[in-house]
Amino acid sequence: MVQALQRTRMLAPLAIFATALASPSAFAATCATIASARSPNSNVPAVLNFVNRGPDARIVAWVGFDGKPNNFGVVGPGQSKTVNTFAGHIWAVAYTNGACAKVKTATAGQATVQMNDSRAGVPQPNPGTPTNSGGLSAATRSAILTAHNNNRAKYCVPKLTWSAQLEAGAQAWAARCNFAHSGAGTGENIAMGTNLGAGQAVALWFSEKANYNYASPGFSPNTGHFTQIVWKGSTQLGCGVAACPTGQFYVCRYMAPGNVSGQYPQNVLRPCK
């Protein structure tokens, strides 16, 4: 068991930005530095119209003069966002998990940025074929739900109920054997490991509770799995699993999603038991 835990991988969980114009936020490494580029000082006006015609939300980010991305808000499916900028300024489209989908350099005048065309990072091809993608047994499904609700009970938040719809989506993503967040718009915890059991996956996520700082509530890659499990506003859970070439891949999805910026104090409560 120790060996299995040592070989287990977890990916930093999702951080959902709730406000239309959020404060500057760091994205995942793929968007944190874009070829060491940074927006230049410029006084030539430009306008970019970001259009999201896809099924999932995307984040608009401006790469600042220091090369760091600044969150300019979430653009939901079917929505658009216009930003006034300057020629040469660098803008990025990111998935809600922080991965870069597209980079656009503004030019003088007005331009439209399609956020979901082929250049905008359509879902990656399957990097591995599962040896068994049959999904969860009834016993495993029950064990995952019970483990979640036992942990939630320690924080006096309502129990989760199982969602067949979330399970179907989670299972479809697990079967791709792509150890990455899906950007599906739900809350999402993932874990992969050799001989990793469902209970072990949930325990690994929940173990992050020791790192959470109630005096400074908010998102951290070191606590985001835990905060999603105990998020008061989440009411539904659905998970999937696949036996991949690199280990058991567990995907759990949550609705409503947790890890929403600005909503931690009322959703991540102190232990009550």
Short mmCIF file of C-alpha atoms in Angstrom, two decimals:
data_model
loop_
_atom_site.label_atom_id
_atom_site.label_comp_id
_atom_site.label_asym_id
_atom_site.label_seq_id
_atom_site.Cartn_x
_atom_site.Cartn_y
_atom_site.Cartn_z
CA MET A 1 0.00 0.00 0.00
CA VAL A 2 2.83 2.38 0.79
CA GLN A 3 4.35 1.76 -2.59
CA ALA A 4 1.04 2.45 -4.27
CA LEU A 5 0.66 5.74 -2.42
CA GLN A 6 4.18 6.79 -3.27
CA ARG A 7 3.49 6.24 -6.94
CA THR A 8 0.19 8.04 -6.90
CA ARG A 9 -0.20 11.33 -8.75
CA MET A 10 -2.70 14.08 -8.17
CA LEU A 11 -3.13 17.15 -10.33
CA ALA A 12 -3.77 20.58 -8.85
CA PRO A 13 -7.54 21.03 -8.67
CA LEU A 14 -9.62 23.57 -10.46
CA ALA A 15 -10.02 27.12 -9.28
CA ILE A 16 -13.25 28.68 -10.52
CA PHE A 17 -13.25 32.45 -11.01
CA ALA A 18 -16.74 33.71 -10.27
CA THR A 19 -16.49 37.42 -10.99
CA ALA A 20 -16.69 38.95 -14.45
CA LEU A 21 -13.58 41.03 -13.78
CA ALA A 22 -11.43 39.17 -11.30
CA SER A 23 -8.30 40.42 -9.63
CA PRO A 24 -5.00 39.29 -11.18
CA SER A 25 -4.53 35.54 -10.73
CA ALA A 26 -1.81 33.12 -11.66
CA PHE A 27 -2.69 30.35 -14.06
CA ALA A 28 -1.13 26.94 -14.49
CA ALA A 29 2.45 26.74 -15.69
CA THR A 30 1.46 26.47 -19.35
CA CYS A 31 -0.08 29.93 -19.17
CA ALA A 32 2.12 31.43 -16.47
CA THR A 33 4.95 32.06 -18.93
CA ILE A 34 4.26 32.34 -22.65
CA ALA A 35 7.66 31.95 -24.26
CA SER A 36 8.98 34.49 -21.73
CA ALA A 37 6.92 37.11 -23.56
CA ARG A 38 5.45 40.23 -22.05
CA SER A 39 3.22 42.99 -23.34
CA PRO A 40 5.16 46.04 -24.51
CA ASN A 41 4.39 49.65 -23.71
CA SER A 42 2.27 50.94 -26.58
CA ASN A 43 -0.09 53.82 -27.28
CA VAL A 44 -1.67 52.44 -30.46
CA PRO A 45 -5.29 51.53 -29.62
CA ALA A 46 -6.66 48.08 -30.37
CA VAL A 47 -9.88 46.23 -29.62
CA LEU A 48 -10.28 42.47 -29.19
CA ASN A 49 -13.66 40.78 -29.18
CA PHE A 50 -13.46 37.33 -27.57
CA VAL A 51 -16.27 35.04 -28.75
CA ASN A 52 -16.97 31.67 -27.11
CA ARG A 53 -19.00 29.41 -29.40
CA GLY A 54 -17.99 26.23 -27.59
CA PRO A 55 -19.69 24.19 -24.83
CA ASP A 56 -17.32 25.11 -22.00
CA ALA A 57 -16.24 28.29 -20.24
CA ARG A 58 -12.92 29.93 -21.03
CA ILE A 59 -10.84 32.54 -19.19
CA VAL A 60 -9.49 35.70 -20.84
CA ALA A 61 -6.08 36.79 -19.58
CA TRP A 62 -3.78 39.69 -20.39
CA VAL A 63 -0.05 39.00 -20.24
CA GLY A 64 1.29 41.98 -18.34
CA PHE A 65 4.45 44.03 -18.69
CA ASP A 66 6.09 41.62 -16.22
CA GLY A 67 5.13 38.56 -18.27
CA LYS A 68 2.54 37.38 -15.76
CA PRO A 69 -1.08 36.69 -16.74
CA ASN A 70 -3.89 38.83 -15.36
CA ASN A 71 -7.38 37.37 -15.17
CA PHE A 72 -9.90 39.46 -17.13
CA GLY A 73 -12.83 37.17 -16.41
CA VAL A 74 -14.68 34.09 -17.52
CA VAL A 75 -16.52 33.94 -20.85
CA GLY A 76 -19.25 31.32 -20.75
CA PRO A 77 -20.63 29.27 -23.66
CA GLY A 78 -22.36 31.49 -26.18
CA GLN A 79 -20.99 34.66 -24.60
CA SER A 80 -18.50 37.27 -25.78
CA LYS A 81 -16.25 39.84 -24.16
CA THR A 82 -14.73 43.00 -25.66
CA VAL A 83 -11.50 44.43 -24.28
CA ASN A 84 -9.82 47.72 -25.14
CA THR A 85 -6.09 47.19 -25.39
CA PHE A 86 -3.04 48.35 -27.37
CA ALA A 87 -1.15 46.99 -30.37
CA GLY A 88 1.44 44.41 -29.39
CA HIS A 89 -0.26 43.47 -26.14
CA ILE A 90 -0.46 39.74 -25.57
CA TRP A 91 -3.70 38.05 -24.61
CA ALA A 92 -4.39 34.42 -23.77
CA VAL A 93 -7.42 32.17 -23.73
CA ALA A 94 -7.26 29.55 -20.98
CA TYR A 95 -9.31 26.60 -19.90
CA THR A 96 -10.84 26.86 -16.42
CA ASN A 97 -8.08 24.53 -15.20
CA GLY A 98 -5.50 27.15 -16.25
CA ALA A 99 -4.09 25.39 -19.30
CA CYS A 100 -3.44 27.63 -22.28
CA ALA A 101 -5.79 27.24 -25.22
CA LYS A 102 -4.68 30.12 -27.45
CA VAL A 103 -2.42 33.18 -27.50
CA LYS A 104 -3.34 36.34 -29.44
CA THR A 105 -1.20 39.42 -30.05
CA ALA A 106 -3.31 42.53 -30.57
CA THR A 107 -2.89 44.57 -33.71
CA ALA A 108 -4.07 48.11 -34.44
CA GLY A 109 -7.80 48.36 -34.96
CA GLN A 110 -10.41 45.74 -34.09
CA ALA A 111 -10.25 41.95 -34.28
CA THR A 112 -12.35 38.96 -33.22
CA VAL A 113 -10.81 36.06 -31.32
CA GLN A 114 -12.64 32.76 -31.73
CA MET A 115 -12.06 31.05 -28.41
CA ASN A 116 -13.05 27.54 -29.49
CA ASP A 117 -11.75 26.98 -33.02
CA SER A 118 -9.15 24.35 -33.85
CA ARG A 119 -6.34 26.60 -32.65
CA ALA A 120 -8.04 27.09 -29.30
CA GLY A 121 -7.04 23.74 -27.92
CA VAL A 122 -9.79 21.28 -28.77
CA PRO A 123 -9.70 18.23 -26.44
CA GLN A 124 -6.40 16.41 -26.69
CA PRO A 125 -6.29 13.01 -28.39
CA ASN A 126 -6.26 9.95 -26.22
CA PRO A 127 -2.66 9.48 -25.04
CA GLY A 128 -3.24 5.95 -23.77
CA THR A 129 -5.68 3.10 -24.25
CA PRO A 130 -7.24 1.83 -21.03
CA THR A 131 -6.90 -1.86 -20.34
CA ASN A 132 -10.27 -1.69 -18.59
CA SER A 133 -12.65 1.26 -18.84
CA GLY A 134 -15.73 -0.54 -17.59
CA GLY A 135 -16.44 2.06 -14.92
CA LEU A 136 -17.43 1.74 -11.29
CA SER A 137 -19.03 -1.27 -9.71
CA ALA A 138 -22.04 -0.65 -7.48
CA ALA A 139 -19.87 -1.37 -4.44
CA THR A 140 -17.17 1.10 -5.51
CA ARG A 141 -19.75 3.75 -6.32
CA SER A 142 -21.23 3.33 -2.84
CA ALA A 143 -17.78 3.40 -1.22
CA ILE A 144 -16.82 6.68 -2.93
CA LEU A 145 -20.09 8.37 -2.00
CA THR A 146 -19.87 7.14 1.59
CA ALA A 147 -16.26 8.30 1.93
CA HIS A 148 -17.20 11.77 0.67
CA ASN A 149 -20.19 12.06 2.97
CA ASN A 150 -18.34 10.76 6.01
CA ASN A 151 -15.75 13.47 5.46
CA ARG A 152 -18.40 16.12 4.88
CA ALA A 153 -20.14 15.13 8.11
CA LYS A 154 -17.04 16.20 10.01
CA TYR A 155 -17.72 19.74 8.77
CA CYS A 156 -21.50 19.62 9.27
CA VAL A 157 -22.31 20.20 5.61
CA PRO A 158 -25.11 18.37 3.73
CA LYS A 159 -24.55 14.99 2.13
CA LEU A 160 -23.86 14.66 -1.56
CA THR A 161 -26.19 12.65 -3.76
CA TRP A 162 -25.02 10.55 -6.69
CA SER A 163 -25.51 11.94 -10.19
CA ALA A 164 -25.63 9.49 -13.09
CA GLN A 165 -25.01 12.38 -15.47
CA LEU A 166 -21.83 13.45 -13.67
CA GLU A 167 -20.73 9.81 -13.51
CA ALA A 168 -21.14 9.41 -17.26
CA GLY A 169 -19.03 12.47 -18.00
CA ALA A 170 -16.38 11.49 -15.46
CA GLN A 171 -16.21 7.97 -16.85
CA ALA A 172 -15.83 9.22 -20.41
CA TRP A 173 -12.91 11.42 -19.35
CA ALA A 174 -11.27 8.66 -17.28
CA ALA A 175 -11.42 6.32 -20.27
CA ARG A 176 -9.18 8.70 -22.24
CA CYS A 177 -6.32 7.96 -19.80
CA ASN A 178 -5.25 11.59 -20.12
CA PHE A 179 -4.03 12.66 -16.67
CA ALA A 180 -5.27 16.23 -16.86
CA HIS A 181 -8.34 18.18 -15.89
CA SER A 182 -11.11 18.13 -18.45
CA GLY A 183 -12.26 21.75 -18.20
CA ALA A 184 -15.84 20.45 -18.22
CA GLY A 185 -17.19 23.30 -16.11
CA THR A 186 -17.87 21.14 -13.07
CA GLY A 187 -15.83 20.76 -9.93
CA GLU A 188 -13.29 18.01 -10.53
CA ASN A 189 -10.80 15.94 -8.52
CA ILE A 190 -8.50 13.46 -10.24
CA ALA A 191 -5.91 10.96 -9.05
CA MET A 192 -3.85 8.20 -10.65
CA GLY A 193 -1.71 5.48 -9.12
CA THR A 194 -0.59 1.90 -9.37
CA ASN A 195 -3.13 -0.33 -7.60
CA LEU A 196 -4.85 2.78 -6.27
CA GLY A 197 -8.18 2.03 -4.63
CA ALA A 198 -11.19 4.32 -4.61
CA GLY A 199 -11.00 4.83 -0.86
CA GLN A 200 -7.31 5.68 -1.13
CA ALA A 201 -8.02 8.30 -3.81
CA VAL A 202 -10.62 10.04 -1.64
CA ALA A 203 -8.33 9.80 1.40
CA LEU A 204 -5.48 11.41 -0.54
CA TRP A 205 -7.66 14.33 -1.56
CA PHE A 206 -9.04 14.76 1.95
CA SER A 207 -5.59 14.62 3.57
CA GLU A 208 -4.95 18.14 2.29
CA LYS A 209 -7.12 19.41 5.16
CA ALA A 210 -3.95 19.83 7.23
CA ASN A 211 -2.73 22.50 4.80
CA TYR A 212 -5.82 24.70 4.76
CA ASN A 213 -5.47 28.11 6.38
CA TYR A 214 -8.82 29.28 7.77
CA ALA A 215 -7.26 32.63 8.65
CA SER A 216 -6.65 33.26 4.95
CA PRO A 217 -9.41 31.39 3.09
CA GLY A 218 -8.98 30.82 -0.62
CA PHE A 219 -7.68 28.54 -3.32
CA SER A 220 -4.37 26.70 -3.14
CA PRO A 221 -3.11 23.78 -5.24
CA ASN A 222 -2.19 22.14 -1.91
CA THR A 223 -5.73 22.22 -0.54
CA GLY A 224 -8.11 22.41 -3.50
CA HIS A 225 -9.01 18.71 -3.51
CA PHE A 226 -9.98 18.92 0.16
CA THR A 227 -11.95 22.14 -0.25
CA GLN A 228 -13.93 20.61 -3.12
CA ILE A 229 -14.85 17.58 -1.03
CA VAL A 230 -16.20 19.66 1.87
CA TRP A 231 -17.59 22.55 -0.23
CA LYS A 232 -20.97 23.28 1.33
CA GLY A 233 -22.59 24.44 -1.89
CA SER A 234 -21.82 21.23 -3.78
CA THR A 235 -24.77 18.84 -3.74
CA GLN A 236 -24.04 16.21 -6.39
CA LEU A 237 -21.19 13.79 -7.09
CA GLY A 238 -20.37 11.44 -9.94
CA CYS A 239 -17.12 9.56 -10.55
CA GLY A 240 -15.46 7.29 -13.06
CA VAL A 241 -12.41 5.04 -13.16
CA ALA A 242 -10.26 3.40 -15.81
CA ALA A 243 -7.34 0.99 -15.59
CA CYS A 244 -4.79 2.88 -17.68
CA PRO A 245 -1.25 1.86 -18.70
CA THR A 246 0.12 4.16 -15.97
CA GLY A 247 -2.30 3.13 -13.22
CA GLN A 248 -5.86 3.45 -11.96
CA PHE A 249 -7.26 6.82 -13.04
CA TYR A 250 -10.06 8.23 -10.87
CA VAL A 251 -12.14 11.23 -11.91
CA CYS A 252 -14.78 12.73 -9.60
CA ARG A 253 -16.99 15.60 -10.68
CA TYR A 254 -19.09 17.88 -8.48
CA MET A 255 -22.06 20.19 -8.93
CA ALA A 256 -22.36 22.93 -8.06
CA PRO A 257 -18.59 23.29 -8.49
CA GLY A 258 -16.48 24.26 -5.51
CA ASN A 259 -13.33 26.36 -5.31
CA VAL A 260 -15.18 29.50 -6.39
CA SER A 261 -13.17 32.66 -5.81
CA GLY A 262 -14.57 34.80 -3.00
CA GLN A 263 -16.87 32.09 -1.63
CA TYR A 264 -14.54 30.13 0.63
CA PRO A 265 -15.58 31.49 4.07
CA GLN A 266 -19.19 30.37 3.66
CA ASN A 267 -18.39 27.05 1.98
CA VAL A 268 -15.25 25.70 3.66
CA LEU A 269 -16.25 25.50 7.30
CA ARG A 270 -14.18 24.56 10.30
CA PRO A 271 -14.50 20.99 11.60
CA CYS A 272 -17.49 20.56 13.87
CA LYS A 273 -16.80 17.01 15.06
#
